[in-house]
mmCIF file of C-alpha atoms in Angstrom:
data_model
loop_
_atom_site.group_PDB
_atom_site.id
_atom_site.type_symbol
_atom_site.label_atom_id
_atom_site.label_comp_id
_atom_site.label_asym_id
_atom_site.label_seq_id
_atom_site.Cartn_x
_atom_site.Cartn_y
_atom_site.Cartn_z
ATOM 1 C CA UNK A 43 0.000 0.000 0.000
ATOM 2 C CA UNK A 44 2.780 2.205 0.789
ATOM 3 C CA UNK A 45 4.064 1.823 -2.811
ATOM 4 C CA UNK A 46 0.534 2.825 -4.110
ATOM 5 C CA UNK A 47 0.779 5.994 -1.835
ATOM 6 C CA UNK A 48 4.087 6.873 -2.914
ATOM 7 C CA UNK A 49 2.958 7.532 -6.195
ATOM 8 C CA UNK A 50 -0.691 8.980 -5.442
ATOM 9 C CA UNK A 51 -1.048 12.289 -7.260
ATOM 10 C CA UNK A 52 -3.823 15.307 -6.074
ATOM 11 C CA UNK A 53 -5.934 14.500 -8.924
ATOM 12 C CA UNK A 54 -6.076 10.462 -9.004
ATOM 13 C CA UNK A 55 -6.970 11.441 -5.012
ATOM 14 C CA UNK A 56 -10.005 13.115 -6.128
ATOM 15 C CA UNK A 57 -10.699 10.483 -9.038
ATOM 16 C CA UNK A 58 -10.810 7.753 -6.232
ATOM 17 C CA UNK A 59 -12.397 10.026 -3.788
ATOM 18 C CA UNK A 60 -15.462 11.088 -5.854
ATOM 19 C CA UNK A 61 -15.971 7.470 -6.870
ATOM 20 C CA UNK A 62 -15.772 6.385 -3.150
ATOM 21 C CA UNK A 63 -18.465 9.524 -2.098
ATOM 22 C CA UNK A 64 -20.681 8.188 -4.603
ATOM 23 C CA UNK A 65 -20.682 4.905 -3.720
ATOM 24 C CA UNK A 66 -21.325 5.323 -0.155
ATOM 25 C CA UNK A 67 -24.489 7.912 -1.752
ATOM 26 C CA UNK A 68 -25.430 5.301 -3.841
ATOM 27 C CA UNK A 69 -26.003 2.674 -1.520
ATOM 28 C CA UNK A 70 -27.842 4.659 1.540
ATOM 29 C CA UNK A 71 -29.769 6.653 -0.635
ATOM 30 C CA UNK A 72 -32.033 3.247 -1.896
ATOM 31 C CA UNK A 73 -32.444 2.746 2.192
ATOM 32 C CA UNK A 74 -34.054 6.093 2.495
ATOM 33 C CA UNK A 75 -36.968 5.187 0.338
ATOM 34 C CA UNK A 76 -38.039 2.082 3.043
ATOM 35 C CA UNK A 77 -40.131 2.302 5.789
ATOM 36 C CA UNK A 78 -37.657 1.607 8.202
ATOM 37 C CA UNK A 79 -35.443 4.683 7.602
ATOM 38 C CA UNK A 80 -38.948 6.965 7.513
ATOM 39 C CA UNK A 81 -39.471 5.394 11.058
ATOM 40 C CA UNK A 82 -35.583 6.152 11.698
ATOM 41 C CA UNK A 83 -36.114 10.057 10.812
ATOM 42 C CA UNK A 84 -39.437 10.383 12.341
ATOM 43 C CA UNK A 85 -38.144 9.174 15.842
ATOM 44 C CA UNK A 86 -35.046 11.705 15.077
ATOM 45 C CA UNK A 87 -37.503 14.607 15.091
ATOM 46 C CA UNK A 88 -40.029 13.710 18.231
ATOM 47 C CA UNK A 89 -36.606 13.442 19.664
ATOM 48 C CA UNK A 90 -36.416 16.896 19.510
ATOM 49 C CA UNK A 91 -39.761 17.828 19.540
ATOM 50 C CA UNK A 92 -40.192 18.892 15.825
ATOM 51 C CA UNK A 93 -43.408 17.518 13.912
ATOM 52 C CA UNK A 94 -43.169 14.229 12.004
ATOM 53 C CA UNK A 95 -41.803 14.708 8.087
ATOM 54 C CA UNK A 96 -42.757 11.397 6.689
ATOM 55 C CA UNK A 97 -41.097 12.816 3.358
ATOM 56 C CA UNK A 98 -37.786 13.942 4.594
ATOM 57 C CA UNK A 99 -36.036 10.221 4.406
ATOM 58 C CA UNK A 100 -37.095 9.692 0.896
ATOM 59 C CA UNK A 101 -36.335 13.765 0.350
ATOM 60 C CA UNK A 102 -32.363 13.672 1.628
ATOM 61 C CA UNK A 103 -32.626 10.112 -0.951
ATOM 62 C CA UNK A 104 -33.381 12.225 -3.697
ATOM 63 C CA UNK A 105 -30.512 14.676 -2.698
ATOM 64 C CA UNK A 106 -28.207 12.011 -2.189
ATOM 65 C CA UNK A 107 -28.758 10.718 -5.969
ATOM 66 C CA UNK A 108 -28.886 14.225 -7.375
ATOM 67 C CA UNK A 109 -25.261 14.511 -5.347
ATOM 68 C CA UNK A 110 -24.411 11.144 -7.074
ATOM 69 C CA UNK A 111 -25.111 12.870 -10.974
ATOM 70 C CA UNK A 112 -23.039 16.040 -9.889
ATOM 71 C CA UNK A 113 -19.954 13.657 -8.913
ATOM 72 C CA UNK A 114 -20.072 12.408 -12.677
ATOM 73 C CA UNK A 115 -19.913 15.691 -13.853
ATOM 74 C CA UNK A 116 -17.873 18.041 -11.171
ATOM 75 C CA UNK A 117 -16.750 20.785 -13.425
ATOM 76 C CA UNK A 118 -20.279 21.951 -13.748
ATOM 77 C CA UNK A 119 -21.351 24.989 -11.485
ATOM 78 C CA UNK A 120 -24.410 23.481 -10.682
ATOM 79 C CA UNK A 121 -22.685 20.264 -9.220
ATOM 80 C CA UNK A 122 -20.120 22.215 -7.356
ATOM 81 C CA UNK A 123 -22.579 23.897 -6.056
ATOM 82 C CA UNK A 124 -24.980 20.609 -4.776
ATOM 83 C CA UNK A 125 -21.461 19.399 -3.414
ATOM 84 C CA UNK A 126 -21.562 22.823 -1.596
ATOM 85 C CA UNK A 127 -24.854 21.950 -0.336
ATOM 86 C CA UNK A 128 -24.639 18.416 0.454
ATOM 87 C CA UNK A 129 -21.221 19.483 2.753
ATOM 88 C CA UNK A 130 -23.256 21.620 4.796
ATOM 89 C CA UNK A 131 -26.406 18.833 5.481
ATOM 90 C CA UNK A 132 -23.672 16.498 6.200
ATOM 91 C CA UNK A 133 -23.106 18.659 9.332
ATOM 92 C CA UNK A 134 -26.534 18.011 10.678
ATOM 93 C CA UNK A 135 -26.085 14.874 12.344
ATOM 94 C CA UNK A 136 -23.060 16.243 14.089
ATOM 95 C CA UNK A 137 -25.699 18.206 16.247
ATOM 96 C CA UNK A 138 -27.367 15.217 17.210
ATOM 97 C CA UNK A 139 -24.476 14.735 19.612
ATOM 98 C CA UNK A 140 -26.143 17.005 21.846
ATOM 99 C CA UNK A 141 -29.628 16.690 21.031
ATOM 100 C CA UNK A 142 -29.918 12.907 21.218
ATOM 101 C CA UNK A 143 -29.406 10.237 23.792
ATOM 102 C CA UNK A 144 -26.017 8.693 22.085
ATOM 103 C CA UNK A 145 -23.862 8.349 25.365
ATOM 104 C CA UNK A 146 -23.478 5.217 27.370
ATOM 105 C CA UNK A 147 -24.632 5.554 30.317
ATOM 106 C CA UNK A 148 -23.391 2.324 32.018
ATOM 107 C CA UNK A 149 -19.900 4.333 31.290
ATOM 108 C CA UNK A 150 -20.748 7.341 32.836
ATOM 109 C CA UNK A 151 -22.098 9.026 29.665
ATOM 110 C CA UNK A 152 -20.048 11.289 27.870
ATOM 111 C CA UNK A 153 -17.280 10.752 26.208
ATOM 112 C CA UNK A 154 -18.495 6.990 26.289
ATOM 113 C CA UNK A 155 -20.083 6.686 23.000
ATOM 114 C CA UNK A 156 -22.881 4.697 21.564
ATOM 115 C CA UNK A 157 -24.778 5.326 18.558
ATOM 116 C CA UNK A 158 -22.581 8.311 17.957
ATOM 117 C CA UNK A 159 -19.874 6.539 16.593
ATOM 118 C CA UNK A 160 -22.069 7.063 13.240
ATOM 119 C CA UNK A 161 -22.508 10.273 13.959
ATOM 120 C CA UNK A 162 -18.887 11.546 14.250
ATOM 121 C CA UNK A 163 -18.177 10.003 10.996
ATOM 122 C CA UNK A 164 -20.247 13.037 9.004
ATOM 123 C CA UNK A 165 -17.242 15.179 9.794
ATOM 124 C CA UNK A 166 -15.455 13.576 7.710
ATOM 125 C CA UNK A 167 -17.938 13.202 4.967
ATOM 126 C CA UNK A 168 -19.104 16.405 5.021
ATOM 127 C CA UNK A 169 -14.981 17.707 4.450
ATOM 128 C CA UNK A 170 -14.616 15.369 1.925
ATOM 129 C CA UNK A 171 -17.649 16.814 0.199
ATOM 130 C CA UNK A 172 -16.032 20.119 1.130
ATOM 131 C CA UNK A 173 -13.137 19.273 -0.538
ATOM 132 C CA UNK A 174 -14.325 17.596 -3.789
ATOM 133 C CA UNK A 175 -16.834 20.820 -4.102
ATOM 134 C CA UNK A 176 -13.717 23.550 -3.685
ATOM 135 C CA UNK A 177 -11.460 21.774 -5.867
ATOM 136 C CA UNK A 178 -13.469 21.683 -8.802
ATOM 137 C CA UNK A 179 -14.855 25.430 -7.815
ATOM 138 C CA UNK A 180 -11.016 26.378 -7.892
ATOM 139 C CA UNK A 181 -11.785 28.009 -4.314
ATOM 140 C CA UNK A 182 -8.187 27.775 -2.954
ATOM 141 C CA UNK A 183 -8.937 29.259 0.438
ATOM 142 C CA UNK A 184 -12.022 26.656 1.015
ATOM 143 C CA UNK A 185 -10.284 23.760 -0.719
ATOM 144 C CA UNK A 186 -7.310 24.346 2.278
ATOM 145 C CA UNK A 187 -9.658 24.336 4.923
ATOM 146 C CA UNK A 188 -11.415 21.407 3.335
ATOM 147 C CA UNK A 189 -7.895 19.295 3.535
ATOM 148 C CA UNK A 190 -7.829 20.650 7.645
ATOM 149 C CA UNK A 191 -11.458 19.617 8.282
ATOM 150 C CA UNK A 192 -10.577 15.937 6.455
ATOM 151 C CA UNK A 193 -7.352 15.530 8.895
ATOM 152 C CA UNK A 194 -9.993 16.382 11.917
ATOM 153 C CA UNK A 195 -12.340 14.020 10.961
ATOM 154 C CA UNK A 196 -10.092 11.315 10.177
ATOM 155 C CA UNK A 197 -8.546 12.048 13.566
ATOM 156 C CA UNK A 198 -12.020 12.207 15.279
ATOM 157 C CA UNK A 199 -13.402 8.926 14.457
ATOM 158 C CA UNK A 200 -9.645 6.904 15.172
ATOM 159 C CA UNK A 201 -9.474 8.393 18.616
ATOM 160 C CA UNK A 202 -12.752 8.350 20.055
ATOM 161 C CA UNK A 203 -13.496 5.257 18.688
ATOM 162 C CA UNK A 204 -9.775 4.012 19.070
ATOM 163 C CA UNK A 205 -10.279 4.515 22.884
ATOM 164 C CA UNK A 206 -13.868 2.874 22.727
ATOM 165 C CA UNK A 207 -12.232 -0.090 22.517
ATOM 166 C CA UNK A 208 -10.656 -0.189 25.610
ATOM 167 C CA UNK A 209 -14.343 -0.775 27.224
ATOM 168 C CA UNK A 210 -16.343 -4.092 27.982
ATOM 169 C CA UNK A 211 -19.264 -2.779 26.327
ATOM 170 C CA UNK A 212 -17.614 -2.061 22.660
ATOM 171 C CA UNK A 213 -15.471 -5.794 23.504
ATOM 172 C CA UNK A 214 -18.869 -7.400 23.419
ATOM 173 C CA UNK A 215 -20.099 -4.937 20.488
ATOM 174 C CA UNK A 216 -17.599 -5.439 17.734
ATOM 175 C CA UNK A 217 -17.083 -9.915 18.609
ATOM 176 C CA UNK A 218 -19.931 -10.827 16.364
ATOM 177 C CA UNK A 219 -18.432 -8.424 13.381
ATOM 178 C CA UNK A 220 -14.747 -9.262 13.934
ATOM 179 C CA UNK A 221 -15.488 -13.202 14.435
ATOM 180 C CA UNK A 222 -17.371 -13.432 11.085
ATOM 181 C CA UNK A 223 -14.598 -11.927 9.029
ATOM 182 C CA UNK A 224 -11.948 -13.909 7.856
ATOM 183 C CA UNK A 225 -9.765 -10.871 7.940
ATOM 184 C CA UNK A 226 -10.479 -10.606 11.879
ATOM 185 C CA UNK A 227 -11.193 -13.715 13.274
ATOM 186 C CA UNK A 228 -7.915 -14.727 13.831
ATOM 187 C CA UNK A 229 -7.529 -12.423 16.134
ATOM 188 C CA UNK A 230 -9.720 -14.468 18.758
ATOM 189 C CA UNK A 231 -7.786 -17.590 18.203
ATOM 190 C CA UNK A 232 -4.907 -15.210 20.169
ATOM 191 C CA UNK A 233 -6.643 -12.845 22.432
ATOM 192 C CA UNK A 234 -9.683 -13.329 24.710
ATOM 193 C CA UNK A 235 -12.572 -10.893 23.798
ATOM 194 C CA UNK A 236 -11.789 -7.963 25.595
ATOM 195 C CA UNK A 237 -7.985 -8.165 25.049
ATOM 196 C CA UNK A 238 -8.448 -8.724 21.296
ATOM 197 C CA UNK A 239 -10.668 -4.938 21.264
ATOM 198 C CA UNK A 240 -7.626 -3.982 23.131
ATOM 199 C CA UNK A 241 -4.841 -4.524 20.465
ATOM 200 C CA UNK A 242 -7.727 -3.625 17.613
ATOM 201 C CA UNK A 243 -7.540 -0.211 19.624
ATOM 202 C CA UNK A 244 -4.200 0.187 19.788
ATOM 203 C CA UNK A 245 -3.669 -0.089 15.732
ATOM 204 C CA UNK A 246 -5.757 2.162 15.807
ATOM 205 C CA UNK A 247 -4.611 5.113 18.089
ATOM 206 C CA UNK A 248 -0.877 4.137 16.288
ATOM 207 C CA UNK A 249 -2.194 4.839 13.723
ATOM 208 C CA UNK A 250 -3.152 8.274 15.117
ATOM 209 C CA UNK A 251 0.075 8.636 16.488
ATOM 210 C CA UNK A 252 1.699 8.451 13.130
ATOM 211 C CA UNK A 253 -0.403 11.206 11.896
ATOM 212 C CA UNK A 254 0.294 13.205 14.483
ATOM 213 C CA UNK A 255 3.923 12.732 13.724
ATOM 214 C CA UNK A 256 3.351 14.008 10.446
ATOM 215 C CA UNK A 257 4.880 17.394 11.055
ATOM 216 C CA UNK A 258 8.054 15.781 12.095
ATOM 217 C CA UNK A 259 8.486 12.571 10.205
ATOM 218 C CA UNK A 260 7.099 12.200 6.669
ATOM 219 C CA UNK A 261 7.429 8.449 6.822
ATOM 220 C CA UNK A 262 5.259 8.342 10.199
ATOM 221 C CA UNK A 263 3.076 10.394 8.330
ATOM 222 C CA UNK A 264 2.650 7.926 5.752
ATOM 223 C CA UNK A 265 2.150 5.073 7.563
ATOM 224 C CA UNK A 266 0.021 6.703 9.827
ATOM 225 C CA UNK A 267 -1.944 7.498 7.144
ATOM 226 C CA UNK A 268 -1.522 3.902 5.287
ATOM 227 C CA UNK A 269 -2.301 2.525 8.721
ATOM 228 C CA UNK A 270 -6.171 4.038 9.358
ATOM 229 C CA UNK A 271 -6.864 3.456 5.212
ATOM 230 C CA UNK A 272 -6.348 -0.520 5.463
ATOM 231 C CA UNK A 273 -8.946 -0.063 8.656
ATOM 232 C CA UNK A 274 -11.646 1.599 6.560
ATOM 233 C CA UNK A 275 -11.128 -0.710 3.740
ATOM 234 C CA UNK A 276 -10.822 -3.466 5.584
ATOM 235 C CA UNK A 277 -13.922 -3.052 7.184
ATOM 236 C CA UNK A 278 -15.937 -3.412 4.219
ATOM 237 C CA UNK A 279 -15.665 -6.894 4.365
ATOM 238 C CA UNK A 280 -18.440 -6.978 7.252
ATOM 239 C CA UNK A 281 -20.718 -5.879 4.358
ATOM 240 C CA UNK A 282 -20.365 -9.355 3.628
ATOM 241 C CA UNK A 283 -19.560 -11.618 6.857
ATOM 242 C CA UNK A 284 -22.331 -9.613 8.856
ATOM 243 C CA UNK A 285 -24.201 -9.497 6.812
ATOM 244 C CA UNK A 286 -25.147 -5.934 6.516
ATOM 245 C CA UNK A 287 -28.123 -6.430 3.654
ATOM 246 C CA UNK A 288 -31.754 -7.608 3.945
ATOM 247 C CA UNK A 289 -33.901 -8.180 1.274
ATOM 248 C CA UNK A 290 -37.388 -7.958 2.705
ATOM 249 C CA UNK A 291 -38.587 -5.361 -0.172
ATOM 250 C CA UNK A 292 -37.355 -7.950 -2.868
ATOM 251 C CA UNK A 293 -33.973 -6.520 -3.670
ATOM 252 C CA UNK A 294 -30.904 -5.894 -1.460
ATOM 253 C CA UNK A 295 -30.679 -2.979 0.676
ATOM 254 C CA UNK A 296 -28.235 -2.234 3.673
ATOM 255 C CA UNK A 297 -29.360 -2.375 7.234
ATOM 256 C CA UNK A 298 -28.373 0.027 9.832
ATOM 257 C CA UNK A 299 -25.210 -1.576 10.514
ATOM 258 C CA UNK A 300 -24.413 -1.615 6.795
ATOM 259 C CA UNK A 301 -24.763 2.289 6.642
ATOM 260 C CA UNK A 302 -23.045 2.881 9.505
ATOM 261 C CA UNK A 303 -19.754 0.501 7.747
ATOM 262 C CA UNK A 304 -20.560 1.990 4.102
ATOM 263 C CA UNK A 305 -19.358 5.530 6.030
ATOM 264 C CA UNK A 306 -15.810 4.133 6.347
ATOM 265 C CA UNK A 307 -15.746 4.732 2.163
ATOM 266 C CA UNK A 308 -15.701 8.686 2.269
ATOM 267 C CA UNK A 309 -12.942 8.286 5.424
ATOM 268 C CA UNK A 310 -10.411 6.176 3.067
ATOM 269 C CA UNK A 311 -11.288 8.918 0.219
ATOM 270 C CA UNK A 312 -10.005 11.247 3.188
ATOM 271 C CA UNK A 313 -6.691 8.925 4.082
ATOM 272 C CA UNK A 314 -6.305 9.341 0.012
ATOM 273 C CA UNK A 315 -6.649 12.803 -0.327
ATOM 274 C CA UNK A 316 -4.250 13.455 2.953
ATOM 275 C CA UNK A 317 -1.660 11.314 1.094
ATOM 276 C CA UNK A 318 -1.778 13.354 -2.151
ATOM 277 C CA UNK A 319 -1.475 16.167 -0.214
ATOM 278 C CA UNK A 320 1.267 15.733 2.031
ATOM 279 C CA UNK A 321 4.481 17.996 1.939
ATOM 280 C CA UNK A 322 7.766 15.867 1.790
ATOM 281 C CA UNK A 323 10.200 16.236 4.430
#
């Protein structure tokens, strides 16, 4: 992988990166026209005490597929500009961190995270978007924030969920995924349960650490970077081993474990684009 990186340029990064985006559009936007995502978004909103929308699921599906169309064609204004817009909805469920029960309690509540771990993720997919929008806009100011915002979200998700792992709770949460994949399961066959969430979560905040080293240490950088991408791609094999579709309306569609793995695309777009544009010691 490090030989791939190595000769990564800024625009294969975006290439890759708006096929990955659309992907991950592609396949939650055909779950927002089910029932069970309407019931998803309506419980969202009595959460918060706003009236029922039993249109808005199959509404943000139409967005997401109109998002799709403006990744085939970026260099049009109007697609930059439905990038523009889809980064900014993307920050919604970021707010849902403090508007909805997503802490664990049994932990002490926050920073213990539940079903938050989903929602941190939109950082990074909203800076992707961010990016993808500003390069093709040739808005240099926005397109160097963009690259920030990626490294933050990347950063955001490895941490918190990193240090998840050192918990009982997340132990018992990630066996059934990590035992079905023949890319994981090994890992039980030398660590007990809790101790094999342990080492997961200390790749993981390694591979933190390398990033972190970036200003220092090009190579750390790189294999930092290398590091969190084979975690994101890697974890697409659950799609499979889970498995993460159901076909109750006659053709496949992912579940909400599914979405919440499909997310992990956009973040190794972000790994990609960081790569491309790193500085060389």
């Amino acid at each position: 992988m490090l030989t791939s990186f190595k000769s990564l340029s800024v625009a294969s990064s975006v290439t890759i990166s708006r096929c990955l985006l659309a992907s991950f559009l592609l396949l939650t936007a055909i779950t927002r026209f089910s029932a069970a995502d309407s019931q998803y978004f309506t419980k969202q909103l009595l959460e918060i005490d706003l009236p029922s929308m039993p249109w808005l699921a199959a509404g943000l599906g139409i967005l997401q597929l109109v998002v799709v169309v403006a990744l085939m064609m970026p260099s049009q204004r109007w697609s930059q500009i439905m990038l523009y817009v889809y980064a900014a909805l993307a920050t919604v469920p970021l707010f849902m961190l403090v508007t909805h029960p997503v802490w664990i309690d049994a932990l002490g509540g926050f920073p213990a995270i539940g079903a938050g771990q989903g929602l941190i993720k939109y950082l990074g997919i909203s800076a992707v978007s961010l990016y993808l929008a500003s390069y093709y806009a040739n808005h240099t100011l926005v397109n160097k924030v963009a690259v920030k915002l990626v490294l933050a979200g990347i950063l955001l998700v490895m941490v918190w969920i990193g240090l998840m792992k050192f918990t009982q709770i997340e132990a018992d949460g990630i066996e059934g995924l990590m035992s079905t994949s023949p890319l994981f399961s090994w890992i039980y066959s030398l660590f007990s349960v809790l101790h094999g969430s342990y080492f997961i979560g200390v790749v993981e905040l390694l591979a933190v650490m390398g990033i972190l080293l970036g200003r220092w240490s090009n190579k750390a950088y790189v294999i930092g970077l290398g590091m969190a991408a084979l975690t994101f791609a890697a974890t697409q094999t659950f799609i499979i081993t889970l498995p993460a579709v159901e076909t109750s309306l006659g053709f496949p569609v992912l579940t909400g474990s599914g979405q919440f793995i499909v997310k992990d695309l956009v973040l190794l777009a972000g790994c990609l684009i960081l790569f491309a544009q790193r500085k060389p010691n």
